[in-house]
């Protein structure tokens, strides 16, 4: 560990929660240098939906490398890129009735968000963008301006502009549809909210605490955007590629965003890869107007094509995700009934679920204990109060159950030592302006 302490920047984060030197991974397991095995319920923050070193993808990648396939080609046409475009169009877009062109950006999710925001502003001629409370879209300047988290925003060093924040679904309480508020301010020329180029939204806010937008809210959001001629961007970087039970997280709502950003598990093998999908009439870029040295990763094209060919040619994989999601939901609901004196709650959709422990300190104790027992699992939310289950989608039912058993054991042990638990209070039931 000494070399990391000597040379690596203090900015590292996950390494602090899981202080081991890892050197091997397969499927849903990680191994450290001492040979200890850990069930991985972090999965590269959603980058490894298909597990570590998926053997199907590995074989295709090795064949490509041995054949001296193109490693780096800027935005040149390559066989690997062409095959990916073909399989994505035929097996993802067409079956869902989606007509999009694809832009290859820099290799990370925030690169895709930057391109999406830039495109929306250029096409509409407007600057303002609407984002939502607790949203997370990346840490480069444009994406960071649309991000709510003060920890990340505070590191910018400059003012972050060009974005107006609106309340996400449920932020003002269960009985208030916040899309009505959005419609109102966009309808009122004196609201102080400039007509936006776009609205950017996550259907499930991962870093924000696994906050789920309801189907009806998403449908109303789309209607508001259409009414005011505002582009709708769905940031599907973390919730997409099957995490919620369908390839795109917005499918259940039946909406058709103008622009979609994808990254993380798009490449299948954990290889950096990000794209922006958008309606053809929005494709008003001039050649080279938005570029980057690493736009398009040929290794990722190979493994992404293999992922779609194998897992998304029919509905079998999606059905399996939904079945596992139902199991996770049942187990977690059992936890909140048994532990936390009624103060814990569940949240999420598909295999994107978690437990709100109310207290970040308590959630940290639980995940730390779980790691000691061989489970890698993280927290999210403004105060890191939500324990986030994010295992590979391909995990076996046996290992899924084993990981949740470890989590339950950690919860039981930590809760047994607590004298009391913080209550989950609804803001509007307790707020008072009295001094």
Short mmCIF file of C-alpha atoms in Angstrom, two decimals:
data_model
loop_
_atom_site.label_atom_id
_atom_site.label_comp_id
_atom_site.label_asym_id
_atom_site.label_seq_id
_atom_site.Cartn_x
_atom_site.Cartn_y
_atom_site.Cartn_z
CA UNK A 1 0.00 0.00 0.00
CA UNK A 2 3.02 2.28 0.49
CA UNK A 3 3.32 3.35 -3.16
CA UNK A 4 -0.29 4.55 -3.20
CA UNK A 5 0.29 6.63 -0.09
CA UNK A 6 3.46 8.13 -1.55
CA UNK A 7 2.38 8.92 -5.10
CA UNK A 8 -1.39 8.88 -5.55
CA UNK A 9 -3.40 12.06 -5.04
CA UNK A 10 -5.62 12.59 -2.02
CA UNK A 11 -8.58 12.79 -4.42
CA UNK A 12 -8.97 8.99 -4.35
CA UNK A 13 -12.28 7.91 -2.79
CA UNK A 14 -13.32 4.26 -3.27
CA UNK A 15 -9.85 3.13 -2.21
CA UNK A 16 -10.51 4.64 1.21
CA UNK A 17 -13.62 2.53 1.69
CA UNK A 18 -12.01 -0.66 0.41
CA UNK A 19 -8.32 -0.48 1.42
CA UNK A 20 -6.96 -3.53 -0.33
CA UNK A 21 -4.78 -4.14 -3.40
CA UNK A 22 -6.98 -6.01 -5.86
CA UNK A 23 -5.39 -8.03 -8.62
CA UNK A 24 -7.99 -10.40 -10.08
CA UNK A 25 -11.68 -10.41 -10.93
CA UNK A 26 -14.18 -12.79 -12.46
CA UNK A 27 -17.94 -12.50 -12.77
CA UNK A 28 -19.30 -11.08 -9.52
CA UNK A 29 -16.06 -11.61 -7.57
CA UNK A 30 -12.98 -9.49 -6.83
CA UNK A 31 -9.78 -10.91 -5.32
CA UNK A 32 -7.03 -9.09 -3.44
CA UNK A 33 -3.31 -9.86 -3.42
CA UNK A 34 -3.69 -11.98 -0.29
CA UNK A 35 -6.16 -14.23 -2.06
CA UNK A 36 -9.25 -12.96 -0.26
CA UNK A 37 -12.46 -13.12 -2.29
CA UNK A 38 -15.15 -10.43 -2.24
CA UNK A 39 -18.62 -10.35 -3.73
CA UNK A 40 -18.79 -7.16 -5.78
CA UNK A 41 -22.00 -5.19 -5.20
CA UNK A 42 -20.35 -2.03 -6.56
CA UNK A 43 -19.64 -3.24 -10.12
CA UNK A 44 -17.57 -0.25 -11.11
CA UNK A 45 -20.43 2.08 -10.17
CA UNK A 46 -22.50 0.43 -12.89
CA UNK A 47 -19.73 -0.10 -15.42
CA UNK A 48 -19.75 -3.88 -15.04
CA UNK A 49 -23.37 -4.87 -15.59
CA UNK A 50 -22.12 -8.01 -17.34
CA UNK A 51 -19.56 -8.85 -14.65
CA UNK A 52 -15.77 -8.82 -14.52
CA UNK A 53 -13.92 -10.39 -17.45
CA UNK A 54 -17.06 -11.77 -19.05
CA UNK A 55 -15.73 -14.81 -20.96
CA UNK A 56 -17.94 -14.15 -23.98
CA UNK A 57 -16.52 -10.67 -24.42
CA UNK A 58 -12.98 -11.71 -23.54
CA UNK A 59 -12.87 -14.21 -26.39
CA UNK A 60 -14.09 -11.63 -28.92
CA UNK A 61 -11.63 -9.03 -27.66
CA UNK A 62 -8.66 -11.40 -27.77
CA UNK A 63 -9.56 -12.45 -31.31
CA UNK A 64 -9.67 -8.80 -32.35
CA UNK A 65 -6.32 -8.02 -30.71
CA UNK A 66 -4.61 -11.09 -32.21
CA UNK A 67 -5.89 -10.06 -35.64
CA UNK A 68 -4.22 -6.65 -35.23
CA UNK A 69 -7.56 -4.88 -35.19
CA UNK A 70 -7.59 -1.08 -35.04
CA UNK A 71 -6.83 0.08 -31.52
CA UNK A 72 -7.24 3.81 -32.00
CA UNK A 73 -8.73 5.48 -35.02
CA UNK A 74 -9.99 8.93 -33.96
CA UNK A 75 -13.35 9.07 -35.76
CA UNK A 76 -12.24 7.10 -38.81
CA UNK A 77 -14.63 4.47 -40.10
CA UNK A 78 -13.54 1.07 -38.81
CA UNK A 79 -15.02 -2.39 -39.20
CA UNK A 80 -15.54 -2.63 -35.43
CA UNK A 81 -17.43 0.67 -35.35
CA UNK A 82 -19.59 -0.31 -38.30
CA UNK A 83 -20.52 -3.62 -36.72
CA UNK A 84 -21.43 -1.90 -33.44
CA UNK A 85 -23.61 0.69 -35.20
CA UNK A 86 -25.37 -2.07 -37.11
CA UNK A 87 -26.12 -4.26 -34.08
CA UNK A 88 -27.17 -1.32 -31.91
CA UNK A 89 -29.55 -0.06 -34.58
CA UNK A 90 -31.05 -3.48 -35.35
CA UNK A 91 -31.33 -4.91 -31.84
CA UNK A 92 -31.73 -1.86 -29.60
CA UNK A 93 -33.18 1.08 -31.52
CA UNK A 94 -35.49 -0.46 -34.12
CA UNK A 95 -37.29 -2.90 -31.78
CA UNK A 96 -38.09 0.07 -29.50
CA UNK A 97 -39.24 2.34 -32.30
CA UNK A 98 -36.41 4.81 -31.66
CA UNK A 99 -34.95 6.82 -34.53
CA UNK A 100 -31.63 8.25 -33.33
CA UNK A 101 -28.25 9.08 -34.76
CA UNK A 102 -25.22 8.40 -32.61
CA UNK A 103 -22.38 10.72 -31.68
CA UNK A 104 -19.18 9.27 -30.28
CA UNK A 105 -17.76 11.55 -27.59
CA UNK A 106 -14.86 11.33 -25.19
CA UNK A 107 -14.85 8.06 -23.23
CA UNK A 108 -16.70 8.97 -20.03
CA UNK A 109 -20.26 9.82 -19.10
CA UNK A 110 -19.53 13.45 -18.37
CA UNK A 111 -18.16 13.81 -21.93
CA UNK A 112 -21.51 12.63 -23.29
CA UNK A 113 -23.40 15.07 -21.05
CA UNK A 114 -21.19 17.96 -22.15
CA UNK A 115 -21.88 17.15 -25.79
CA UNK A 116 -25.62 16.79 -25.19
CA UNK A 117 -25.87 20.17 -23.44
CA UNK A 118 -23.75 21.85 -26.08
CA UNK A 119 -25.85 20.39 -28.90
CA UNK A 120 -29.12 21.44 -27.25
CA UNK A 121 -27.88 25.00 -26.80
CA UNK A 122 -26.59 25.23 -30.36
CA UNK A 123 -29.77 23.83 -31.92
CA UNK A 124 -32.19 25.98 -29.92
CA UNK A 125 -30.09 29.12 -29.61
CA UNK A 126 -30.88 29.23 -25.90
CA UNK A 127 -28.46 29.01 -22.97
CA UNK A 128 -30.48 27.94 -19.94
CA UNK A 129 -30.89 24.27 -19.01
CA UNK A 130 -33.26 22.82 -16.43
CA UNK A 131 -31.83 20.17 -14.12
CA UNK A 132 -33.21 18.68 -10.91
CA UNK A 133 -32.50 18.60 -7.20
CA UNK A 134 -30.15 15.74 -6.24
CA UNK A 135 -29.23 15.18 -9.87
CA UNK A 136 -25.71 14.07 -10.82
CA UNK A 137 -24.38 14.42 -14.35
CA UNK A 138 -20.59 14.54 -14.03
CA UNK A 139 -17.79 16.78 -12.79
CA UNK A 140 -16.60 18.64 -15.90
CA UNK A 141 -17.85 22.21 -15.87
CA UNK A 142 -21.01 22.01 -17.97
CA UNK A 143 -22.13 18.71 -16.42
CA UNK A 144 -21.16 19.97 -12.96
CA UNK A 145 -23.36 23.03 -13.37
CA UNK A 146 -26.28 20.62 -13.85
CA UNK A 147 -25.24 18.56 -10.80
CA UNK A 148 -26.79 19.26 -7.42
CA UNK A 149 -24.23 17.83 -5.01
CA UNK A 150 -22.47 20.62 -3.09
CA UNK A 151 -19.40 18.45 -2.40
CA UNK A 152 -18.68 18.18 -6.11
CA UNK A 153 -19.85 21.67 -7.01
CA UNK A 154 -17.61 23.20 -4.35
CA UNK A 155 -14.50 21.87 -6.08
CA UNK A 156 -15.19 23.81 -9.30
CA UNK A 157 -13.29 26.92 -8.24
CA UNK A 158 -15.50 29.13 -10.40
CA UNK A 159 -19.18 30.03 -10.53
CA UNK A 160 -21.36 27.48 -12.29
CA UNK A 161 -23.95 29.05 -14.55
CA UNK A 162 -26.40 28.33 -17.33
CA UNK A 163 -28.63 26.00 -15.28
CA UNK A 164 -31.87 26.49 -13.34
CA UNK A 165 -32.73 23.88 -10.70
CA UNK A 166 -36.21 22.39 -10.36
CA UNK A 167 -37.59 19.96 -7.74
CA UNK A 168 -37.37 16.29 -8.72
CA UNK A 169 -40.32 13.95 -8.36
CA UNK A 170 -41.28 13.76 -4.66
CA UNK A 171 -38.94 16.53 -3.56
CA UNK A 172 -41.82 18.70 -2.35
CA UNK A 173 -43.76 15.76 -0.92
CA UNK A 174 -45.75 12.89 -2.33
CA UNK A 175 -48.83 14.99 -3.10
CA UNK A 176 -47.18 17.63 -5.28
CA UNK A 177 -46.51 17.04 -8.96
CA UNK A 178 -43.41 19.14 -9.55
CA UNK A 179 -43.90 19.07 -13.33
CA UNK A 180 -46.86 21.41 -12.75
CA UNK A 181 -44.47 23.87 -11.10
CA UNK A 182 -42.08 23.54 -14.04
CA UNK A 183 -44.95 24.18 -16.46
CA UNK A 184 -45.99 27.23 -14.44
CA UNK A 185 -42.57 28.91 -14.41
CA UNK A 186 -42.07 28.21 -18.12
CA UNK A 187 -45.50 29.69 -18.85
CA UNK A 188 -44.84 32.87 -16.84
CA UNK A 189 -42.58 35.43 -18.50
CA UNK A 190 -41.98 37.01 -15.08
CA UNK A 191 -40.94 33.80 -13.30
CA UNK A 192 -37.27 34.67 -13.69
CA UNK A 193 -36.57 31.33 -15.37
CA UNK A 194 -35.30 31.87 -18.90
CA UNK A 195 -36.80 29.57 -21.50
CA UNK A 196 -34.40 26.63 -21.55
CA UNK A 197 -32.73 24.82 -24.37
CA UNK A 198 -33.32 21.52 -22.62
CA UNK A 199 -34.36 19.66 -19.52
CA UNK A 200 -31.89 17.00 -18.33
CA UNK A 201 -33.09 14.25 -16.02
CA UNK A 202 -32.15 10.85 -14.59
CA UNK A 203 -35.09 8.48 -14.30
CA UNK A 204 -33.38 7.03 -11.23
CA UNK A 205 -30.96 9.34 -9.43
CA UNK A 206 -28.08 7.06 -8.49
CA UNK A 207 -25.63 9.36 -6.74
CA UNK A 208 -28.52 11.42 -5.40
CA UNK A 209 -29.79 8.53 -3.29
CA UNK A 210 -31.63 6.16 -5.66
CA UNK A 211 -34.57 8.54 -6.08
CA UNK A 212 -37.02 7.05 -8.59
CA UNK A 213 -39.12 9.18 -10.93
CA UNK A 214 -42.60 7.68 -11.34
CA UNK A 215 -43.91 6.70 -14.74
CA UNK A 216 -46.61 9.37 -14.56
CA UNK A 217 -44.10 12.08 -13.60
CA UNK A 218 -41.85 11.21 -16.54
CA UNK A 219 -44.79 11.24 -18.89
CA UNK A 220 -45.88 14.65 -17.63
CA UNK A 221 -42.32 15.94 -17.90
CA UNK A 222 -42.24 14.94 -21.55
CA UNK A 223 -45.57 16.74 -22.13
CA UNK A 224 -44.27 19.92 -20.50
CA UNK A 225 -41.15 19.82 -22.69
CA UNK A 226 -43.24 19.34 -25.84
CA UNK A 227 -45.63 22.14 -24.83
CA UNK A 228 -42.79 24.65 -24.43
CA UNK A 229 -40.63 23.32 -27.29
CA UNK A 230 -37.83 22.37 -24.93
CA UNK A 231 -35.56 19.39 -25.66
CA UNK A 232 -35.76 16.45 -23.25
CA UNK A 233 -32.41 14.86 -22.36
CA UNK A 234 -32.41 11.59 -20.42
CA UNK A 235 -29.10 10.91 -18.70
CA UNK A 236 -29.11 7.10 -18.81
CA UNK A 237 -25.45 6.69 -17.97
CA UNK A 238 -26.00 4.86 -14.68
CA UNK A 239 -29.61 3.66 -15.00
CA UNK A 240 -29.30 2.46 -18.60
CA UNK A 241 -27.94 -0.69 -20.25
CA UNK A 242 -30.42 -2.88 -18.39
CA UNK A 243 -29.94 -1.75 -14.81
CA UNK A 244 -33.64 -1.05 -14.20
CA UNK A 245 -34.88 -4.11 -16.09
CA UNK A 246 -35.11 -2.74 -19.65
CA UNK A 247 -32.25 -1.60 -21.87
CA UNK A 248 -33.20 2.06 -21.50
CA UNK A 249 -34.53 3.10 -18.11
CA UNK A 250 -37.27 5.24 -19.68
CA UNK A 251 -38.93 2.42 -21.62
CA UNK A 252 -41.48 1.65 -18.90
CA UNK A 253 -42.77 5.22 -19.12
CA UNK A 254 -43.19 4.98 -22.88
CA UNK A 255 -41.48 8.33 -23.47
CA UNK A 256 -39.14 9.17 -26.34
CA UNK A 257 -36.43 11.63 -25.28
CA UNK A 258 -34.94 13.98 -27.84
CA UNK A 259 -31.44 13.19 -26.58
CA UNK A 260 -30.05 10.25 -24.53
CA UNK A 261 -26.61 9.90 -22.98
CA UNK A 262 -25.06 6.45 -22.43
CA UNK A 263 -21.76 5.26 -20.98
CA UNK A 264 -20.65 2.98 -18.09
CA UNK A 265 -21.81 -0.52 -19.13
CA UNK A 266 -22.30 0.38 -22.79
CA UNK A 267 -18.89 -1.10 -23.62
CA UNK A 268 -19.74 -4.30 -21.76
CA UNK A 269 -16.24 -5.15 -20.55
CA UNK A 270 -15.54 -2.10 -18.43
CA UNK A 271 -13.84 -0.33 -21.32
CA UNK A 272 -14.30 3.46 -21.55
CA UNK A 273 -17.05 4.31 -24.00
CA UNK A 274 -19.72 7.02 -24.18
CA UNK A 275 -22.24 8.15 -26.78
CA UNK A 276 -25.03 10.63 -27.33
CA UNK A 277 -28.19 9.53 -29.14
CA UNK A 278 -30.45 12.18 -30.66
CA UNK A 279 -33.19 12.73 -33.22
CA UNK A 280 -31.73 13.07 -36.74
CA UNK A 281 -33.13 16.58 -37.23
CA UNK A 282 -31.04 17.75 -34.26
CA UNK A 283 -27.83 16.67 -35.97
CA UNK A 284 -26.70 20.18 -36.82
CA UNK A 285 -23.04 19.80 -35.88
CA UNK A 286 -20.45 21.16 -38.27
CA UNK A 287 -17.59 18.71 -39.02
CA UNK A 288 -15.20 18.57 -36.09
CA UNK A 289 -17.20 21.13 -34.11
CA UNK A 290 -17.17 18.84 -31.08
CA UNK A 291 -14.32 16.37 -31.00
CA UNK A 292 -11.82 14.60 -28.77
CA UNK A 293 -8.81 12.35 -29.22
CA UNK A 294 -10.52 9.32 -27.69
CA UNK A 295 -13.98 9.58 -29.23
CA UNK A 296 -14.86 6.01 -30.05
CA UNK A 297 -13.03 3.05 -28.50
CA UNK A 298 -12.57 0.21 -30.98
CA UNK A 299 -11.97 -2.37 -28.24
CA UNK A 300 -15.23 -1.23 -26.65
CA UNK A 301 -17.02 -1.47 -30.01
CA UNK A 302 -16.12 -5.16 -30.09
CA UNK A 303 -17.29 -5.97 -26.58
CA UNK A 304 -20.37 -3.72 -26.82
CA UNK A 305 -21.47 -5.57 -29.96
CA UNK A 306 -20.96 -8.90 -28.20
CA UNK A 307 -23.03 -7.70 -25.22
CA UNK A 308 -25.97 -6.67 -27.38
CA UNK A 309 -25.76 -9.79 -29.55
CA UNK A 310 -25.76 -12.13 -26.56
CA UNK A 311 -27.93 -10.40 -23.98
CA UNK A 312 -30.34 -8.17 -25.91
CA UNK A 313 -31.35 -10.18 -28.98
CA UNK A 314 -34.55 -11.21 -27.12
CA UNK A 315 -36.34 -10.57 -23.80
CA UNK A 316 -34.78 -13.39 -21.78
CA UNK A 317 -32.07 -11.31 -20.11
CA UNK A 318 -34.44 -8.45 -19.30
CA UNK A 319 -36.86 -10.91 -17.70
CA UNK A 320 -34.02 -12.33 -15.61
CA UNK A 321 -33.08 -8.84 -14.39
CA UNK A 322 -36.69 -8.18 -13.42
CA UNK A 323 -36.89 -11.50 -11.57
CA UNK A 324 -33.73 -10.69 -9.61
CA UNK A 325 -35.01 -7.19 -8.97
CA UNK A 326 -38.18 -8.61 -7.42
CA UNK A 327 -36.07 -10.84 -5.18
CA UNK A 328 -33.93 -7.89 -4.06
CA UNK A 329 -37.04 -5.84 -3.32
CA UNK A 330 -38.56 -8.64 -1.24
CA UNK A 331 -35.37 -9.11 0.79
CA UNK A 332 -34.85 -5.40 1.42
CA UNK A 333 -38.45 -4.88 2.47
CA UNK A 334 -37.89 -7.65 5.00
CA UNK A 335 -34.86 -5.81 6.36
CA UNK A 336 -36.70 -2.56 6.95
CA UNK A 337 -39.45 -4.39 8.79
CA UNK A 338 -36.98 -6.12 11.09
CA UNK A 339 -34.24 -3.54 11.65
CA UNK A 340 -33.98 0.17 12.36
CA UNK A 341 -37.07 0.47 14.55
CA UNK A 342 -39.19 1.29 11.52
CA UNK A 343 -36.98 4.16 10.39
CA UNK A 344 -35.30 2.43 7.45
CA UNK A 345 -36.96 2.42 4.02
CA UNK A 346 -36.36 0.89 0.60
CA UNK A 347 -36.07 2.61 -2.74
CA UNK A 348 -35.19 1.82 -6.34
CA UNK A 349 -36.24 -0.16 -9.39
CA UNK A 350 -35.00 -3.36 -11.04
CA UNK A 351 -31.45 -4.13 -9.93
CA UNK A 352 -30.95 -0.49 -8.92
CA UNK A 353 -32.13 -0.57 -5.30
CA UNK A 354 -31.06 0.41 -1.82
CA UNK A 355 -31.90 0.98 1.83
CA UNK A 356 -32.22 4.47 3.25
CA UNK A 357 -30.64 4.29 6.71
CA UNK A 358 -31.44 7.99 7.36
CA UNK A 359 -27.95 8.46 8.85
CA UNK A 360 -24.80 8.44 6.74
CA UNK A 361 -22.79 7.43 9.79
CA UNK A 362 -24.98 4.39 10.33
CA UNK A 363 -24.90 3.42 6.65
CA UNK A 364 -21.09 3.67 6.71
CA UNK A 365 -20.88 1.37 9.72
CA UNK A 366 -23.00 -1.20 7.90
CA UNK A 367 -21.04 -1.11 4.63
CA UNK A 368 -17.74 -1.22 6.52
CA UNK A 369 -18.88 -4.30 8.41
CA UNK A 370 -20.12 -5.86 5.17
CA UNK A 371 -16.69 -5.34 3.61
CA UNK A 372 -15.08 -7.08 6.56
CA UNK A 373 -17.37 -10.01 5.78
CA UNK A 374 -16.44 -10.09 2.08
CA UNK A 375 -18.97 -7.78 0.42
CA UNK A 376 -18.04 -4.63 -1.51
CA UNK A 377 -20.96 -2.23 -1.38
CA UNK A 378 -21.19 1.57 -1.38
CA UNK A 379 -23.46 4.35 -0.17
CA UNK A 380 -25.09 7.25 -2.00
CA UNK A 381 -27.31 10.23 -1.27
CA UNK A 382 -26.60 13.76 -0.07
CA UNK A 383 -25.41 12.43 3.30
CA UNK A 384 -24.31 8.97 2.07
CA UNK A 385 -27.30 7.62 3.95
CA UNK A 386 -28.46 5.12 1.30
CA UNK A 387 -26.85 1.68 1.00
CA UNK A 388 -26.77 1.01 -2.73
CA UNK A 389 -27.03 -2.51 -4.16
CA UNK A 390 -25.34 -2.42 -7.55
CA UNK A 391 -24.18 -5.95 -8.32
CA UNK A 392 -23.55 -7.23 -11.87
CA UNK A 393 -26.79 -8.05 -13.69
CA UNK A 394 -25.40 -11.49 -14.59
CA UNK A 395 -24.88 -12.52 -10.96
CA UNK A 396 -26.18 -15.99 -10.13
CA UNK A 397 -29.19 -16.23 -7.83
CA UNK A 398 -27.02 -18.17 -5.39
CA UNK A 399 -24.44 -15.39 -5.13
CA UNK A 400 -27.09 -12.67 -5.14
CA UNK A 401 -28.65 -14.33 -2.11
CA UNK A 402 -25.22 -14.79 -0.51
CA UNK A 403 -24.39 -11.11 -0.89
CA UNK A 404 -27.70 -10.00 0.54
CA UNK A 405 -27.21 -12.46 3.41
CA UNK A 406 -23.90 -10.75 4.21
CA UNK A 407 -25.58 -7.36 4.09
CA UNK A 408 -28.32 -8.57 6.44
CA UNK A 409 -25.73 -9.95 8.84
CA UNK A 410 -23.89 -6.60 8.82
CA UNK A 411 -27.13 -4.70 9.42
CA UNK A 412 -28.08 -7.01 12.27
CA UNK A 413 -24.71 -6.68 14.00
CA UNK A 414 -24.51 -2.89 13.63
CA UNK A 415 -28.11 -2.31 14.68
CA UNK A 416 -27.67 -4.50 17.75
CA UNK A 417 -25.07 -2.02 19.04
CA UNK A 418 -27.19 1.07 18.42
CA UNK A 419 -29.20 2.48 21.33
CA UNK A 420 -31.52 4.41 19.02
CA UNK A 421 -32.05 5.16 15.34
CA UNK A 422 -32.52 8.50 13.62
CA UNK A 423 -36.10 9.00 12.52
CA UNK A 424 -36.93 9.47 8.88
CA UNK A 425 -38.80 12.75 8.98
CA UNK A 426 -40.76 14.41 6.23
CA UNK A 427 -39.53 17.95 5.85
CA UNK A 428 -42.93 19.54 5.41
CA UNK A 429 -44.29 17.80 8.52
CA UNK A 430 -41.61 19.32 10.75
CA UNK A 431 -40.45 22.57 9.16
CA UNK A 432 -40.96 25.71 11.19
CA UNK A 433 -39.85 29.27 10.55
CA UNK A 434 -39.94 30.08 14.24
CA UNK A 435 -36.56 31.07 15.64
#
